[in-house]
PDB file of C-alpha atoms in Angstrom:
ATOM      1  CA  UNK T   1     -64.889 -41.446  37.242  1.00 86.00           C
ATOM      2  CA  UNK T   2     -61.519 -41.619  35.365  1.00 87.00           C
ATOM      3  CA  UNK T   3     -58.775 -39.713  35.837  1.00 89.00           C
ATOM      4  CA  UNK T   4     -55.421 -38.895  33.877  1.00 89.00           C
ATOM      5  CA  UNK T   5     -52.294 -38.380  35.460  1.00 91.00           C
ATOM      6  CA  UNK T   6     -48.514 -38.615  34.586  1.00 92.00           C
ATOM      7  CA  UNK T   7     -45.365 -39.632  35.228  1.00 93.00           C
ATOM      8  CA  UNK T   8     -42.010 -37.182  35.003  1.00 95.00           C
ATOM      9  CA  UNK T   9     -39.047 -39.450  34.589  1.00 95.00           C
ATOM     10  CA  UNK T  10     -36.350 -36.940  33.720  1.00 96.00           C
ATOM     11  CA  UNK T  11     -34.273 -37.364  37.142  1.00 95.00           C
ATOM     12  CA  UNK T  12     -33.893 -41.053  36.383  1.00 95.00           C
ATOM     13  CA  UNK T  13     -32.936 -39.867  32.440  1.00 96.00           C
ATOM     14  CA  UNK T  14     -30.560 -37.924  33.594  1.00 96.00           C
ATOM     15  CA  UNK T  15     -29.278 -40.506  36.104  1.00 95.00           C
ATOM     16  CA  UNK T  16     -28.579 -43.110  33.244  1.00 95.00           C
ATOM     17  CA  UNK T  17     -26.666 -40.818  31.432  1.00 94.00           C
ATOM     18  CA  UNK T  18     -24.162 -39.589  34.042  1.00 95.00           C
ATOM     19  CA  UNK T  19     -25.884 -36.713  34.494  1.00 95.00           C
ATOM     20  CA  UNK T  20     -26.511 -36.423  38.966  1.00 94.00           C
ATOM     21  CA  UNK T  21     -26.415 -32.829  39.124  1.00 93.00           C
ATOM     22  CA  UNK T  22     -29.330 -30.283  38.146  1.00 92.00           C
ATOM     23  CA  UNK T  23     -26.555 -27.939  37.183  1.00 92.00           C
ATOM     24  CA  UNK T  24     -25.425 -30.334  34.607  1.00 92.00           C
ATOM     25  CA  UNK T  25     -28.551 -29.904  32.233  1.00 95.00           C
ATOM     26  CA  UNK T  26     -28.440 -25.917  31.980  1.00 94.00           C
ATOM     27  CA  UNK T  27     -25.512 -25.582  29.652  1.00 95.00           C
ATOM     28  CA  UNK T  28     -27.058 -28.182  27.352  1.00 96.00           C
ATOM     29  CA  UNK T  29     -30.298 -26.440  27.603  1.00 97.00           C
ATOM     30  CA  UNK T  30     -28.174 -23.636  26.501  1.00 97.00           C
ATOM     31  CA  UNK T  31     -26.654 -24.720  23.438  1.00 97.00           C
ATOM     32  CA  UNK T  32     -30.000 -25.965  22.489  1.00 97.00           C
ATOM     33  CA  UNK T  33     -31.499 -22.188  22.758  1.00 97.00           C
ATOM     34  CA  UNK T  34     -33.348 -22.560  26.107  1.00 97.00           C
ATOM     35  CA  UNK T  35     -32.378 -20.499  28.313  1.00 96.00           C
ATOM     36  CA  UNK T  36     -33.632 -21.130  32.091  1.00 95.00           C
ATOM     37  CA  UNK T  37     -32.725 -19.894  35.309  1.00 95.00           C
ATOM     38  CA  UNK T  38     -30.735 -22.459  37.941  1.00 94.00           C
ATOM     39  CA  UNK T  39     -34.010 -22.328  39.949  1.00 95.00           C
ATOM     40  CA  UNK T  40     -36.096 -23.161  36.694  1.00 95.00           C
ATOM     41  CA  UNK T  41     -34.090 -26.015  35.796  1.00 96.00           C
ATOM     42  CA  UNK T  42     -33.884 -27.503  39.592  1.00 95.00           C
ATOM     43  CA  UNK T  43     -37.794 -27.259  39.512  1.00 95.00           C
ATOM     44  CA  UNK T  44     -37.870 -29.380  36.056  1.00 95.00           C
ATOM     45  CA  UNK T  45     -35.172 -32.038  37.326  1.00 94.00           C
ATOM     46  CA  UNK T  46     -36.785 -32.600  41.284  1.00 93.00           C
ATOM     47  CA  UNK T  47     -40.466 -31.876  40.358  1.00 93.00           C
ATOM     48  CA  UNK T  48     -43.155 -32.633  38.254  1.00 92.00           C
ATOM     49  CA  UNK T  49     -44.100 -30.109  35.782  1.00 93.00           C
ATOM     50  CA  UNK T  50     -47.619 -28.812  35.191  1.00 91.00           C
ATOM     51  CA  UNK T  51     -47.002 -26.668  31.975  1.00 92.00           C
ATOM     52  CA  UNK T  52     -44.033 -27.434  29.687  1.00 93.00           C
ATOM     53  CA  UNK T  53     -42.926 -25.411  26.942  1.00 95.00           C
ATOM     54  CA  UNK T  54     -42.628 -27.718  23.955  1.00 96.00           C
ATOM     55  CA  UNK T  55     -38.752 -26.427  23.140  1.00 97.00           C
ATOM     56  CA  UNK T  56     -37.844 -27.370  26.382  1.00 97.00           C
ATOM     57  CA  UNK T  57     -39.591 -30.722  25.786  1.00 97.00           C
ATOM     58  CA  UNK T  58     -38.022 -31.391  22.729  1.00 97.00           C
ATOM     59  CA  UNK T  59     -34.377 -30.182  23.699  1.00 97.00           C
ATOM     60  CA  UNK T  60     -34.686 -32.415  27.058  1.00 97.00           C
ATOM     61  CA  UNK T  61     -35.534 -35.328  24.363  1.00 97.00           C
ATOM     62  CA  UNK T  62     -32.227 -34.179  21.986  1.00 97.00           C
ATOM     63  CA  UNK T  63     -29.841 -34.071  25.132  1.00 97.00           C
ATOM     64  CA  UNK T  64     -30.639 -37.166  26.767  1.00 96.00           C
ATOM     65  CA  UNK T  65     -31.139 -39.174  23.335  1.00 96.00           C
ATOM     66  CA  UNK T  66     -35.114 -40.176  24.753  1.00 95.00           C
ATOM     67  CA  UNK T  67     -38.427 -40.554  22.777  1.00 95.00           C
ATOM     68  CA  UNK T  68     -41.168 -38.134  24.780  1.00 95.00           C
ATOM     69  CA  UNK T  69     -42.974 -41.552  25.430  1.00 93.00           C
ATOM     70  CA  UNK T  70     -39.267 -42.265  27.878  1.00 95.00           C
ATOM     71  CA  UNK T  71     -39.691 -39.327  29.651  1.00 96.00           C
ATOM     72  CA  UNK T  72     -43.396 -38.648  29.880  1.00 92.00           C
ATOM     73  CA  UNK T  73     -45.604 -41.129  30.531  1.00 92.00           C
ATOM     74  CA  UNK T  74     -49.343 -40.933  30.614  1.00 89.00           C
ATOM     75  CA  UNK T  75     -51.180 -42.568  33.690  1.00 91.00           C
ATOM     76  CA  UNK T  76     -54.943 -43.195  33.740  1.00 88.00           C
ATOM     77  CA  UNK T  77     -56.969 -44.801  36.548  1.00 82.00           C
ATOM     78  CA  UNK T  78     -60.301 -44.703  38.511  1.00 78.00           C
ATOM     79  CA  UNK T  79     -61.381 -42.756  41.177  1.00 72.00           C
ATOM     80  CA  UNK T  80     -64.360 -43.466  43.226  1.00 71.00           C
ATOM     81  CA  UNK T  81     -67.466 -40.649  43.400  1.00 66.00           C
ATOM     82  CA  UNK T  82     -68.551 -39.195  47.113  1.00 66.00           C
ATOM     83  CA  UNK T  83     -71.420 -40.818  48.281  1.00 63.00           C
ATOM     84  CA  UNK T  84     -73.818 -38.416  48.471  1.00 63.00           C
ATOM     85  CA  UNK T  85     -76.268 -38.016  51.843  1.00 61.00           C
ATOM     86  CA  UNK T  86     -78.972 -39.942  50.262  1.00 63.00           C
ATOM     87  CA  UNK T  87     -76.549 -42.825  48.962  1.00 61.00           C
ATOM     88  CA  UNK T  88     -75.160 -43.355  52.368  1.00 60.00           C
ATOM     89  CA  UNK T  89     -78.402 -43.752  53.733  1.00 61.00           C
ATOM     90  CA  UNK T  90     -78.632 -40.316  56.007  1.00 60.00           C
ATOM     91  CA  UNK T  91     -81.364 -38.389  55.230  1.00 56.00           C
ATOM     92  CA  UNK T  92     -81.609 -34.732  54.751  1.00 57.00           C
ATOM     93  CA  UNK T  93     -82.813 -31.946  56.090  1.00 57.00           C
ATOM     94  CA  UNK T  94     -82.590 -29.671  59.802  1.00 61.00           C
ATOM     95  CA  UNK T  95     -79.402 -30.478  61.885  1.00 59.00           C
ATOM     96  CA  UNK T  96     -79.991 -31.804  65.251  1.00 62.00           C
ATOM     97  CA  UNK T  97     -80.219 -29.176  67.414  1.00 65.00           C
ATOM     98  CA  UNK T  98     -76.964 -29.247  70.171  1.00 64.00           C
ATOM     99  CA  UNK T  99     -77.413 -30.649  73.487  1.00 64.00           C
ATOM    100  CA  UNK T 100     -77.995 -28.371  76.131  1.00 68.00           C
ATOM    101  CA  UNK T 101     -75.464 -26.259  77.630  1.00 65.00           C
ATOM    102  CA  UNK T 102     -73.189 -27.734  74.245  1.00 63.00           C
ATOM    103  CA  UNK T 103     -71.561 -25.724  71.636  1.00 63.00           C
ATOM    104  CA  UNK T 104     -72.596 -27.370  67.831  1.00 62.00           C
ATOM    105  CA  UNK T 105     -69.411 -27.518  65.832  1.00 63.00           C
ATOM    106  CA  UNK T 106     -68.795 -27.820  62.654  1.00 63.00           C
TER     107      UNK T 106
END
């Protein structure tokens, strides 16, 4: 099975262009029309985002002078299936009964 994943590099953007604090981007997000809360913007620098408003994208891009490809970069790779019962060799069917006097647990 193949999955997709991605890399956030922003932090390490930021980092190369003297920027260390999250409260450094915000006023550049500003001036670029994007407003965000502090809270928003620490979530964007020290995570990785699942949804991303293209503006924000593209201003992130303007203010630190990056191609998208810098800052996001796509990660595919292969995942093994579950073996299935019948794969691993157990069969099917009735569970064992528990031993007497024993509690069956999950």
């Amino acid at each position: 099975m193949r999955t997709v994943g991605y890399r956030w590099h922003l932090r390490e953007l930021m980092a190369r262009r003297g920027m260390f604090n999250t409260t450094d981007l915000a006023p550049l997000l500003a001036e670029r029309g994007v407003q965000m809360s502090a809270s928003q913007v620490h979530r964007l620098v020290t995570g990785t985002p699942e949804r991303l408003n293209l503006q924000v994208f593209a201003a992130l891009c303007d203010i630190l002078d990056a191609d998208p490809a810098e800052l996001f970069e796509p990660v595919a790779g292969t995942s093994a299936r579950r073996k299935t019962a019948r794969q691993t060799g157990q069969e099917t069917g009735p569970l064992a009964s528990a031993p007497p006097g024993g509690v069956r647990r999950p």
